[in-house]
Amino acid sequence: MRIFKLCASAVALSCLCIGLLAQGPPTDSWPTYHGDYTGRRHSALSGITPENVGGLTKVWTFQTGQNQQIKATPILVHGVIYISLPDNLWAVDAHNGKQLWHYTAPENNAFHIGHRGVAIYKDTVYLTTPDAHLIALNTADGKVRWNVVIADSKRGYWSTNAPLIVGNHVMVGVSGDFDNVPGQLKSIDADTGKTQWIFYSTPPPGLSDPPSGGATGGQMWMTGTYDPELNLVFVGTGNPTPVLNGTVRPGDNPWTCSIVAIHPDTGKLAWGFQASPHDTHDWDAAEVPVLVDGDFNGAPRKMLMQASRNGYFFVLDRTTGKNLVTAPFAAVNWAKGIDKDGRPIPDPEKEPARDGRLVAPNENGATNYRSPSFDPQSGLFLVSAQDSYGIYFFKPEHGEYGWAGADYNLAGKAFLRAIDYQTGKIQWSHPLGDGPAAAGVLTTDTGIAFTGDVPGNAIAVRTSDGTTLWHASIGRMGNAPITYMLDGKQIMLFGGGSSLHAFALP
């Protein structure tokens, strides 16, 4: 009976319309990495309120039995949860946390740093692997339909990416900054596994476009967002390589550390905005580009917001890429101003040097892959941030390949911060502990923000002022929570350590 239900539900999934995905997560599912195409991670569910959130109680736990921390956002479709770790994917019954099936990818020696999640189209679930494969599996039983190579892992690529699906385009990115390899985002046919197009953020061998100044890198390892009206996909790109040796790659090095708008049917660039020109500190701009429609200075705008790893919060007009706001949201000391296009101007005195340079933020960044959330009720953008300092070194003996330098982190403190998108000013700051936190954020219409702190608690705070409302010790969170209605109850689902934990009101 369970198999039949899964098959029927999978067919129904193909009916998920773009409009639904663009307006917020459905109440009974979480069908994509962000829940919808906007990346806002905001739920309209109202069963859990500031008055009753203190009564949240654990209803089940699913243990993966693995050593790695869950960094993936669970996908929920028709009562089945899909959760991944590197080389592993589980289907779990959302009613009770029982395993339905488990798939393990062929053993490989690629970099197993973590995994962000999967994607679903019709009755197929798509999994990327550390050795940069994309595997299509039946949602019903986990059997492999096809397995294709995204990029050559022997050249230094790996993949942690949760794919973004638009139409029949499965868009997957890769990672890799230990080697000098070009950044690429690949679109693969959802049914056949055939490559449709490749977008390069830095030029592949033999080409000079885009004109990166000799830089490689700019990997697109985080899931992008999508505007159906503009028919544009928005993706953040990673740092250039060689990473800390900027001398051998003069200029701004586009499109590394950038936000790029891409046509999903062709892979052509519509526009780009560079968050960190000529980065020499490993500050990817891969963080989620959040899409918000609303007023800006009294006029309606289609906006894109990003809290970037370099410590700056950006608001762009996503129809053109024009900058509207640039403001720091964490400790920064590396820029000497903002240019006419809204980009921070790197201070040459903060370039890595033989005798070291004290730089804020450190290599962990002011934030990272952990997803932010936008609350439309308050107009606040919430991000898990870090104030931090590190020391960066470079000498010619470090060479021109891969990391090409050295650095270490001195200290850092984590905060959940609420940013007014109209001004970029911090409205409140909630301490999360020493060092960087790793959890993303979820907000709800009832004025609650859920995230995780450094000691290993899932927490709920009041969105308007950051006041603590609830907490539960579940182990260090490495993903963002999701919420959904099931059997008449609103469920909160968190990843803690290597397990999933479901909470509900009695």
Short mmCIF file of C-alpha atoms in Angstrom, two decimals:
data_model
loop_
_atom_site.label_atom_id
_atom_site.label_comp_id
_atom_site.label_asym_id
_atom_site.label_seq_id
_atom_site.Cartn_x
_atom_site.Cartn_y
_atom_site.Cartn_z
CA MET A 1 0.00 0.00 0.00
CA ARG A 2 2.80 2.39 0.83
CA ILE A 3 4.48 1.84 -2.56
CA PHE A 4 1.19 2.51 -4.37
CA LYS A 5 0.69 5.73 -2.48
CA LEU A 6 4.21 6.87 -3.25
CA CYS A 7 3.75 6.22 -6.98
CA ALA A 8 0.45 8.07 -7.10
CA SER A 9 1.88 10.95 -5.17
CA ALA A 10 4.91 11.17 -7.41
CA VAL A 11 2.71 11.65 -10.46
CA ALA A 12 0.85 14.39 -8.63
CA LEU A 13 4.15 16.14 -7.89
CA SER A 14 4.56 16.96 -11.56
CA CYS A 15 1.50 19.20 -11.14
CA LEU A 16 3.31 21.52 -8.74
CA CYS A 17 3.01 24.84 -10.50
CA ILE A 18 5.55 27.60 -10.68
CA GLY A 19 3.11 30.06 -9.12
CA LEU A 20 2.74 27.91 -6.03
CA LEU A 21 6.48 27.53 -5.62
CA ALA A 22 7.00 31.23 -6.10
CA GLN A 23 4.52 32.28 -3.39
CA GLY A 24 5.86 30.29 -0.46
CA PRO A 25 6.17 26.66 0.57
CA PRO A 26 2.95 24.59 0.38
CA THR A 27 1.53 23.98 3.85
CA ASP A 28 1.83 20.17 3.63
CA SER A 29 5.25 19.85 2.01
CA TRP A 30 8.72 21.34 1.50
CA PRO A 31 9.35 20.38 -2.13
CA THR A 32 12.61 22.23 -2.84
CA TYR A 33 15.82 23.18 -1.03
CA HIS A 34 14.43 26.62 -0.12
CA GLY A 35 10.82 25.43 0.16
CA ASP A 36 9.94 27.62 -2.83
CA TYR A 37 11.81 29.49 -5.58
CA THR A 38 12.29 32.73 -3.59
CA GLY A 39 14.78 31.55 -0.97
CA ARG A 40 12.88 33.45 1.73
CA ARG A 41 12.37 30.41 3.97
CA HIS A 42 9.22 31.92 5.39
CA SER A 43 6.15 29.86 6.28
CA ALA A 44 2.53 31.04 6.44
CA LEU A 45 1.67 28.30 8.94
CA SER A 46 0.15 29.65 12.14
CA GLY A 47 -0.29 26.68 14.47
CA ILE A 48 2.84 27.48 16.48
CA THR A 49 2.73 30.93 18.07
CA PRO A 50 4.88 32.90 20.51
CA GLU A 51 2.35 31.99 23.20
CA ASN A 52 2.47 28.21 22.71
CA VAL A 53 5.93 27.54 21.21
CA GLY A 54 7.23 26.69 24.67
CA GLY A 55 5.16 23.52 24.50
CA LEU A 56 7.00 22.03 21.51
CA THR A 57 7.82 18.38 22.23
CA LYS A 58 9.85 15.87 20.27
CA VAL A 59 7.64 13.35 18.45
CA TRP A 60 10.28 11.26 16.65
CA THR A 61 13.98 11.05 15.78
CA PHE A 62 15.56 9.55 12.67
CA GLN A 63 19.18 8.46 13.14
CA THR A 64 21.30 8.12 10.01
CA GLY A 65 23.90 6.04 11.84
CA GLN A 66 26.65 7.97 10.04
CA ASN A 67 29.48 10.06 11.47
CA GLN A 68 28.91 13.14 9.32
CA GLN A 69 26.73 16.06 10.39
CA ILE A 70 23.49 16.70 8.52
CA LYS A 71 23.95 19.88 6.46
CA ALA A 72 21.14 19.10 4.04
CA THR A 73 17.69 20.64 4.02
CA PRO A 74 15.13 17.81 4.13
CA ILE A 75 12.75 17.63 1.16
CA LEU A 76 9.17 16.63 2.02
CA VAL A 77 6.75 15.49 -0.66
CA HIS A 78 3.49 13.62 -0.05
CA GLY A 79 4.42 12.40 3.39
CA VAL A 80 7.95 11.24 2.53
CA ILE A 81 11.11 13.00 3.70
CA TYR A 82 14.29 12.78 1.61
CA ILE A 83 17.47 13.53 3.57
CA SER A 84 21.07 13.20 2.39
CA LEU A 85 24.65 12.96 3.59
CA PRO A 86 27.65 12.59 1.28
CA ASP A 87 27.10 9.44 -0.84
CA ASN A 88 23.88 8.63 1.05
CA LEU A 89 20.16 9.29 0.59
CA TRP A 90 17.29 8.14 2.78
CA ALA A 91 13.52 8.16 2.24
CA VAL A 92 11.79 8.50 5.60
CA ASP A 93 8.11 8.25 6.56
CA ALA A 94 7.21 11.74 7.79
CA HIS A 95 4.50 10.34 10.07
CA ASN A 96 6.83 8.38 12.32
CA GLY A 97 10.46 8.82 11.20
CA LYS A 98 10.80 5.23 9.96
CA GLN A 99 13.17 4.48 7.08
CA LEU A 100 11.50 3.52 3.78
CA TRP A 101 14.68 2.99 1.78
CA HIS A 102 18.37 3.91 1.81
CA TYR A 103 20.67 4.42 -1.18
CA THR A 104 24.48 4.44 -0.96
CA ALA A 105 26.51 5.72 -3.92
CA PRO A 106 29.57 3.83 -5.18
CA GLU A 107 32.59 4.32 -2.94
CA ASN A 108 34.91 7.14 -4.00
CA ASN A 109 37.88 9.10 -2.69
CA ALA A 110 36.57 12.60 -3.43
CA PHE A 111 36.27 15.37 -0.83
CA HIS A 112 33.47 14.52 1.66
CA ILE A 113 32.94 17.97 3.21
CA GLY A 114 29.14 17.77 3.50
CA HIS A 115 25.95 17.69 1.47
CA ARG A 116 23.18 20.29 1.01
CA GLY A 117 20.25 18.15 -0.15
CA VAL A 118 18.33 16.75 -3.10
CA ALA A 119 15.66 17.80 -5.60
CA ILE A 120 12.54 16.12 -6.96
CA TYR A 121 10.87 16.18 -10.39
CA LYS A 122 7.85 13.97 -11.17
CA ASP A 123 8.76 10.59 -9.62
CA THR A 124 12.53 11.09 -9.61
CA VAL A 125 14.83 12.32 -6.86
CA TYR A 126 18.25 13.77 -7.84
CA LEU A 127 21.38 13.32 -5.73
CA THR A 128 24.82 14.85 -6.29
CA THR A 129 27.86 13.00 -4.97
CA PRO A 130 31.33 13.98 -3.72
CA ASP A 131 32.90 12.66 -6.94
CA ALA A 132 30.69 15.10 -8.92
CA HIS A 133 28.08 12.73 -10.27
CA LEU A 134 24.35 13.43 -10.59
CA ILE A 135 22.26 10.34 -9.86
CA ALA A 136 18.53 10.04 -10.67
CA LEU A 137 16.59 7.58 -8.49
CA ASN A 138 12.99 6.40 -8.27
CA THR A 139 11.22 8.15 -5.42
CA ALA A 140 9.28 4.94 -4.71
CA ASP A 141 12.15 2.54 -4.07
CA GLY A 142 15.47 4.33 -4.56
CA LYS A 143 16.47 2.39 -7.68
CA VAL A 144 18.93 4.20 -9.97
CA ARG A 145 17.55 5.43 -13.31
CA TRP A 146 20.69 7.09 -14.58
CA ASN A 147 24.04 8.31 -13.31
CA VAL A 148 26.00 11.02 -15.13
CA VAL A 149 29.24 12.90 -14.49
CA ILE A 150 28.88 16.62 -13.72
CA ALA A 151 32.61 17.39 -13.66
CA ASP A 152 35.93 15.54 -13.43
CA SER A 153 36.64 14.89 -9.74
CA LYS A 154 40.23 13.89 -10.63
CA ARG A 155 40.86 17.53 -11.61
CA GLY A 156 39.75 18.73 -8.17
CA TYR A 157 35.99 19.13 -8.49
CA TRP A 158 33.50 17.78 -5.96
CA SER A 159 29.80 18.43 -5.41
CA THR A 160 27.71 19.08 -2.32
CA ASN A 161 24.98 20.85 -4.28
CA ALA A 162 21.21 20.49 -3.89
CA PRO A 163 20.00 20.88 -7.50
CA LEU A 164 17.60 23.62 -8.60
CA ILE A 165 14.94 22.40 -11.06
CA VAL A 166 13.19 24.80 -13.46
CA GLY A 167 11.04 23.11 -16.09
CA ASN A 168 13.06 20.09 -17.19
CA HIS A 169 16.37 21.80 -16.35
CA VAL A 170 18.22 20.22 -13.41
CA MET A 171 20.84 22.84 -12.55
CA VAL A 172 23.80 21.55 -10.58
CA GLY A 173 26.99 23.23 -9.47
CA VAL A 174 30.30 21.98 -8.18
CA SER A 175 32.98 23.01 -5.69
CA GLY A 176 36.76 23.03 -5.88
CA ASP A 177 39.24 25.68 -4.76
CA PHE A 178 42.21 23.43 -4.01
CA ASP A 179 42.96 23.42 -7.74
CA ASN A 180 42.90 26.03 -10.53
CA VAL A 181 39.73 24.92 -12.31
CA PRO A 182 37.02 27.08 -13.93
CA GLY A 183 33.70 27.62 -12.18
CA GLN A 184 30.78 25.91 -13.83
CA LEU A 185 27.04 25.45 -13.48
CA LYS A 186 25.55 22.69 -15.60
CA SER A 187 21.95 22.18 -16.76
CA ILE A 188 20.96 18.55 -17.26
CA ASP A 189 17.78 17.17 -18.83
CA ALA A 190 15.59 15.86 -16.01
CA ASP A 191 14.38 12.86 -18.00
CA THR A 192 17.44 11.75 -19.95
CA GLY A 193 20.48 12.98 -18.01
CA LYS A 194 21.86 14.73 -21.10
CA THR A 195 23.70 18.03 -20.69
CA GLN A 196 21.72 21.03 -21.98
CA TRP A 197 24.21 23.86 -21.33
CA ILE A 198 27.16 24.90 -19.14
CA PHE A 199 27.62 28.38 -17.69
CA TYR A 200 31.22 29.26 -16.84
CA SER A 201 31.91 31.96 -14.25
CA THR A 202 35.59 31.93 -15.23
CA PRO A 203 36.83 30.83 -18.65
CA PRO A 204 37.58 27.17 -19.39
CA PRO A 205 40.91 26.30 -21.08
CA GLY A 206 41.20 27.81 -24.54
CA LEU A 207 38.67 30.60 -23.98
CA SER A 208 39.04 34.16 -22.67
CA ASP A 209 35.41 34.88 -21.84
CA PRO A 210 34.39 35.86 -19.24
CA PRO A 211 37.51 38.06 -18.90
CA SER A 212 38.55 37.00 -15.39
CA GLY A 213 42.05 38.50 -15.42
CA GLY A 214 43.62 35.08 -15.28
CA ALA A 215 41.57 33.85 -12.33
CA THR A 216 39.97 30.44 -12.21
CA GLY A 217 37.43 29.34 -9.60
CA GLY A 218 34.09 31.02 -8.94
CA GLN A 219 32.34 27.71 -8.23
CA MET A 220 28.55 27.66 -7.84
CA TRP A 221 28.07 25.21 -4.98
CA MET A 222 24.87 26.57 -3.43
CA THR A 223 21.29 26.27 -4.69
CA GLY A 224 20.08 29.31 -6.60
CA THR A 225 16.69 31.01 -6.72
CA TYR A 226 14.30 31.67 -9.62
CA ASP A 227 11.89 34.40 -10.76
CA PRO A 228 9.24 32.90 -13.11
CA GLU A 229 8.12 36.35 -14.33
CA LEU A 230 11.61 37.38 -15.40
CA ASN A 231 12.51 33.77 -16.24
CA LEU A 232 15.88 34.29 -14.59
CA VAL A 233 17.86 32.07 -12.24
CA PHE A 234 20.05 33.80 -9.63
CA VAL A 235 23.20 32.09 -8.34
CA GLY A 236 26.08 33.14 -6.12
CA THR A 237 29.63 32.30 -7.20
CA GLY A 238 32.63 31.33 -5.14
CA ASN A 239 36.11 32.74 -4.61
CA PRO A 240 38.80 32.94 -7.31
CA THR A 241 41.84 30.69 -7.51
CA PRO A 242 44.67 30.83 -6.71
CA VAL A 243 42.90 31.80 -3.48
CA LEU A 244 45.27 34.00 -1.45
CA ASN A 245 47.73 34.97 -4.21
CA GLY A 246 46.03 37.89 -5.93
CA THR A 247 49.15 39.16 -7.68
CA VAL A 248 48.95 36.66 -10.52
CA ARG A 249 45.31 37.47 -11.32
CA PRO A 250 45.09 41.29 -11.56
CA GLY A 251 41.81 43.19 -11.82
CA ASP A 252 38.40 42.42 -10.36
CA ASN A 253 38.30 38.77 -11.55
CA PRO A 254 34.67 38.61 -12.75
CA TRP A 255 32.53 36.58 -12.22
CA THR A 256 34.07 35.26 -9.01
CA CYS A 257 32.48 36.25 -5.66
CA SER A 258 29.46 37.51 -7.59
CA ILE A 259 25.72 37.19 -7.98
CA VAL A 260 24.84 36.24 -11.54
CA ALA A 261 21.45 36.20 -13.31
CA ILE A 262 21.18 33.42 -15.91
CA HIS A 263 18.56 32.48 -18.48
CA PRO A 264 17.53 28.90 -17.52
CA ASP A 265 16.74 27.86 -21.09
CA THR A 266 20.10 28.85 -22.55
CA GLY A 267 22.59 29.37 -19.73
CA LYS A 268 23.34 32.88 -21.01
CA LEU A 269 24.30 35.63 -18.57
CA ALA A 270 21.72 38.41 -18.13
CA TRP A 271 23.69 40.48 -15.61
CA GLY A 272 26.25 40.15 -12.83
CA PHE A 273 27.07 42.00 -9.59
CA GLN A 274 30.37 41.43 -7.86
CA ALA A 275 30.19 41.38 -4.05
CA SER A 276 33.99 41.09 -3.55
CA PRO A 277 36.09 42.44 -6.42
CA HIS A 278 39.52 40.75 -6.51
CA ASP A 279 38.88 38.61 -3.42
CA THR A 280 41.98 37.30 -1.61
CA HIS A 281 40.28 35.94 1.54
CA ASP A 282 38.12 32.98 0.39
CA TRP A 283 34.88 34.93 0.75
CA ASP A 284 32.47 33.17 -1.59
CA ALA A 285 29.36 35.08 -2.59
CA ALA A 286 27.63 31.69 -2.86
CA GLU A 287 25.15 32.64 -0.12
CA VAL A 288 21.45 32.47 -0.98
CA PRO A 289 20.17 35.30 -3.24
CA VAL A 290 16.78 35.93 -1.60
CA LEU A 291 13.99 37.28 -3.84
CA VAL A 292 11.55 39.83 -2.38
CA ASP A 293 8.83 41.89 -4.06
CA GLY A 294 8.02 45.00 -2.05
CA ASP A 295 8.38 48.72 -1.60
CA PHE A 296 11.75 50.38 -1.66
CA ASN A 297 11.80 54.10 -0.86
CA GLY A 298 8.08 54.22 -1.59
CA ALA A 299 8.16 52.49 -4.98
CA PRO A 300 7.48 48.82 -5.79
CA ARG A 301 10.65 46.90 -6.69
CA LYS A 302 11.59 43.36 -7.58
CA MET A 303 14.55 42.96 -5.24
CA LEU A 304 17.33 40.47 -4.55
CA MET A 305 18.98 40.42 -1.12
CA GLN A 306 22.15 38.71 -0.02
CA ALA A 307 24.11 38.69 3.24
CA SER A 308 27.50 37.86 1.81
CA ARG A 309 30.39 36.00 3.40
CA ASN A 310 32.50 39.18 3.12
CA GLY A 311 30.36 40.88 5.81
CA TYR A 312 28.23 43.13 3.58
CA PHE A 313 24.47 43.04 3.01
CA PHE A 314 23.35 43.88 -0.52
CA VAL A 315 19.98 44.78 -1.99
CA LEU A 316 19.77 44.74 -5.81
CA ASP A 317 17.05 45.42 -8.35
CA ARG A 318 16.88 41.92 -9.79
CA THR A 319 15.55 43.06 -13.17
CA THR A 320 18.84 44.84 -13.91
CA GLY A 321 21.33 44.02 -11.14
CA LYS A 322 21.46 47.70 -10.09
CA ASN A 323 22.59 48.12 -6.49
CA LEU A 324 20.14 49.69 -4.01
CA VAL A 325 21.81 49.07 -0.63
CA THR A 326 25.30 48.09 0.56
CA ALA A 327 25.85 47.96 4.32
CA PRO A 328 27.97 45.88 6.73
CA PHE A 329 26.12 43.39 8.93
CA ALA A 330 29.18 42.08 10.82
CA ALA A 331 32.70 43.21 11.74
CA VAL A 332 34.59 44.25 8.58
CA ASN A 333 37.91 46.07 8.10
CA TRP A 334 38.97 45.07 4.58
CA ALA A 335 37.29 47.76 2.44
CA LYS A 336 38.23 51.42 2.15
CA GLY A 337 34.88 52.52 0.75
CA ILE A 338 31.99 51.69 -1.56
CA ASP A 339 32.29 52.36 -5.30
CA LYS A 340 29.67 53.92 -7.60
CA ASP A 341 28.20 50.48 -8.34
CA GLY A 342 27.70 49.61 -4.67
CA ARG A 343 30.71 47.29 -4.44
CA PRO A 344 33.13 47.40 -1.49
CA ILE A 345 36.57 48.70 -2.52
CA PRO A 346 39.29 46.32 -1.27
CA ASP A 347 42.01 47.93 0.84
CA PRO A 348 45.42 46.80 -0.55
CA GLU A 349 46.78 46.91 3.00
CA LYS A 350 44.54 43.91 3.83
CA GLU A 351 45.97 41.71 1.08
CA PRO A 352 47.66 38.58 2.53
CA ALA A 353 51.36 39.35 3.18
CA ARG A 354 54.53 37.64 4.38
CA ASP A 355 54.27 39.22 7.85
CA GLY A 356 50.51 38.62 8.10
CA ARG A 357 47.46 40.89 7.98
CA LEU A 358 44.73 41.14 10.61
CA VAL A 359 41.45 40.93 8.71
CA ALA A 360 37.74 40.89 9.60
CA PRO A 361 35.92 38.66 8.90
CA ASN A 362 38.11 35.58 9.11
CA GLU A 363 38.16 32.78 6.55
CA ASN A 364 34.94 31.29 7.98
CA GLY A 365 33.28 34.50 6.91
CA ALA A 366 30.59 36.78 8.36
CA THR A 367 28.15 34.09 7.28
CA ASN A 368 28.33 31.09 4.97
CA TYR A 369 26.10 28.44 3.40
CA ARG A 370 23.59 28.58 6.26
CA SER A 371 20.37 29.96 4.78
CA PRO A 372 18.92 33.32 5.89
CA SER A 373 15.20 34.10 6.04
CA PHE A 374 13.10 37.10 5.05
CA ASP A 375 10.01 37.89 7.14
CA PRO A 376 7.51 39.87 5.02
CA GLN A 377 5.46 40.80 8.10
CA SER A 378 8.25 42.86 9.65
CA GLY A 379 10.43 43.51 6.61
CA LEU A 380 13.39 42.01 8.46
CA PHE A 381 16.13 39.90 6.85
CA LEU A 382 17.47 37.42 9.43
CA VAL A 383 20.94 35.90 9.07
CA SER A 384 23.22 33.76 11.21
CA ALA A 385 26.26 36.06 11.38
CA GLN A 386 29.72 36.06 12.94
CA ASP A 387 31.99 38.88 14.12
CA SER A 388 35.48 37.46 13.65
CA TYR A 389 39.16 38.15 12.94
CA GLY A 390 41.87 36.13 11.24
CA ILE A 391 45.46 36.54 10.01
CA TYR A 392 46.28 36.05 6.33
CA PHE A 393 49.71 35.29 4.87
CA PHE A 394 51.21 35.15 1.40
CA LYS A 395 54.77 34.89 0.13
CA PRO A 396 55.97 34.01 -3.38
CA GLU A 397 57.09 30.59 -2.15
CA HIS A 398 53.38 29.71 -1.73
CA GLY A 399 53.16 29.60 -5.50
CA GLU A 400 50.34 30.18 -7.95
CA TYR A 401 48.18 27.10 -7.52
CA GLY A 402 45.22 26.25 -5.32
CA TRP A 403 45.22 27.88 -1.88
CA ALA A 404 48.59 29.60 -2.50
CA GLY A 405 48.95 31.13 0.98
CA ALA A 406 48.06 30.48 4.61
CA ASP A 407 45.68 31.82 7.22
CA TYR A 408 44.32 31.07 10.66
CA ASN A 409 41.34 32.22 12.63
CA LEU A 410 41.87 34.19 15.85
CA ALA A 411 38.40 34.54 17.38
CA GLY A 412 34.77 34.93 16.55
CA LYS A 413 31.32 35.28 18.09
CA ALA A 414 28.07 34.22 16.48
CA PHE A 415 24.83 36.20 16.38
CA LEU A 416 21.40 35.95 14.83
CA ARG A 417 20.94 39.39 13.28
CA ALA A 418 17.85 41.14 11.93
CA ILE A 419 18.49 43.64 9.13
CA ASP A 420 16.12 46.37 7.90
CA TYR A 421 16.30 45.82 4.13
CA GLN A 422 15.43 49.46 3.37
CA THR A 423 18.49 50.83 5.18
CA GLY A 424 20.76 47.85 5.87
CA LYS A 425 20.78 48.77 9.57
CA ILE A 426 20.85 46.08 12.26
CA GLN A 427 17.57 46.11 14.23
CA TRP A 428 18.60 43.55 16.83
CA SER A 429 21.31 41.00 17.52
CA HIS A 430 20.85 37.74 19.44
CA PRO A 431 24.06 36.01 20.71
CA LEU A 432 24.50 32.40 19.56
CA GLY A 433 27.87 31.52 21.15
CA ASP A 434 31.61 31.54 20.46
CA GLY A 435 32.78 30.78 16.93
CA PRO A 436 30.47 30.46 13.93
CA ALA A 437 27.03 28.92 14.24
CA ALA A 438 26.07 26.55 11.43
CA ALA A 439 22.27 26.60 11.32
CA GLY A 440 20.06 28.39 8.84
CA VAL A 441 16.93 30.36 9.73
CA LEU A 442 13.18 29.86 9.25
CA THR A 443 10.54 32.52 10.00
CA THR A 444 6.77 32.14 10.27
CA ASP A 445 3.73 34.39 9.91
CA THR A 446 3.17 34.19 13.66
CA GLY A 447 6.36 36.17 14.34
CA ILE A 448 8.75 33.36 15.29
CA ALA A 449 12.26 32.75 13.95
CA PHE A 450 13.80 29.27 14.36
CA THR A 451 17.54 28.54 14.12
CA GLY A 452 20.35 26.81 16.05
CA ASP A 453 23.10 28.07 18.40
CA VAL A 454 26.74 27.06 18.81
CA PRO A 455 26.29 24.84 21.93
CA GLY A 456 23.82 22.61 20.07
CA ASN A 457 20.33 23.92 20.77
CA ALA A 458 17.45 24.41 18.38
CA ILE A 459 16.01 27.77 19.38
CA ALA A 460 12.96 29.93 18.70
CA VAL A 461 13.08 33.73 19.11
CA ARG A 462 10.58 36.51 18.58
CA THR A 463 11.15 37.91 15.08
CA SER A 464 10.43 41.49 16.08
CA ASP A 465 13.05 41.78 18.84
CA GLY A 466 15.08 38.51 19.15
CA THR A 467 13.69 37.51 22.56
CA THR A 468 14.22 33.82 23.31
CA LEU A 469 10.94 31.84 23.35
CA TRP A 470 12.04 28.15 23.35
CA HIS A 471 15.05 25.90 23.06
CA ALA A 472 15.85 22.18 22.93
CA SER A 473 19.24 20.46 23.01
CA ILE A 474 19.55 18.27 19.88
CA GLY A 475 23.24 18.53 18.95
CA ARG A 476 24.92 21.00 16.62
CA MET A 477 22.63 22.07 13.80
CA GLY A 478 24.21 22.21 10.34
CA ASN A 479 21.08 22.83 8.30
CA ALA A 480 18.04 25.08 8.30
CA PRO A 481 14.78 23.91 9.91
CA ILE A 482 11.64 23.32 7.88
CA THR A 483 7.97 23.26 8.89
CA TYR A 484 4.81 21.65 7.49
CA MET A 485 1.34 20.41 8.40
CA LEU A 486 0.85 16.65 8.80
CA ASP A 487 -2.11 14.82 10.37
CA GLY A 488 -3.56 18.12 11.53
CA LYS A 489 -0.42 19.30 13.34
CA GLN A 490 2.31 21.76 12.48
CA ILE A 491 5.64 19.95 12.58
CA MET A 492 9.07 21.54 13.08
CA LEU A 493 11.93 19.45 11.66
CA PHE A 494 15.56 20.11 12.67
CA GLY A 495 18.84 18.41 11.86
CA GLY A 496 21.00 17.93 14.97
CA GLY A 497 24.32 16.10 14.62
CA SER A 498 23.67 13.17 12.27
CA SER A 499 19.94 12.86 13.13
CA LEU A 500 16.63 14.46 12.24
CA HIS A 501 14.35 15.59 15.07
CA ALA A 502 10.62 16.30 14.62
CA PHE A 503 8.79 18.50 17.14
CA ALA A 504 5.08 19.33 17.53
CA LEU A 505 2.68 20.71 20.10
CA PRO A 506 0.90 18.08 22.25
#
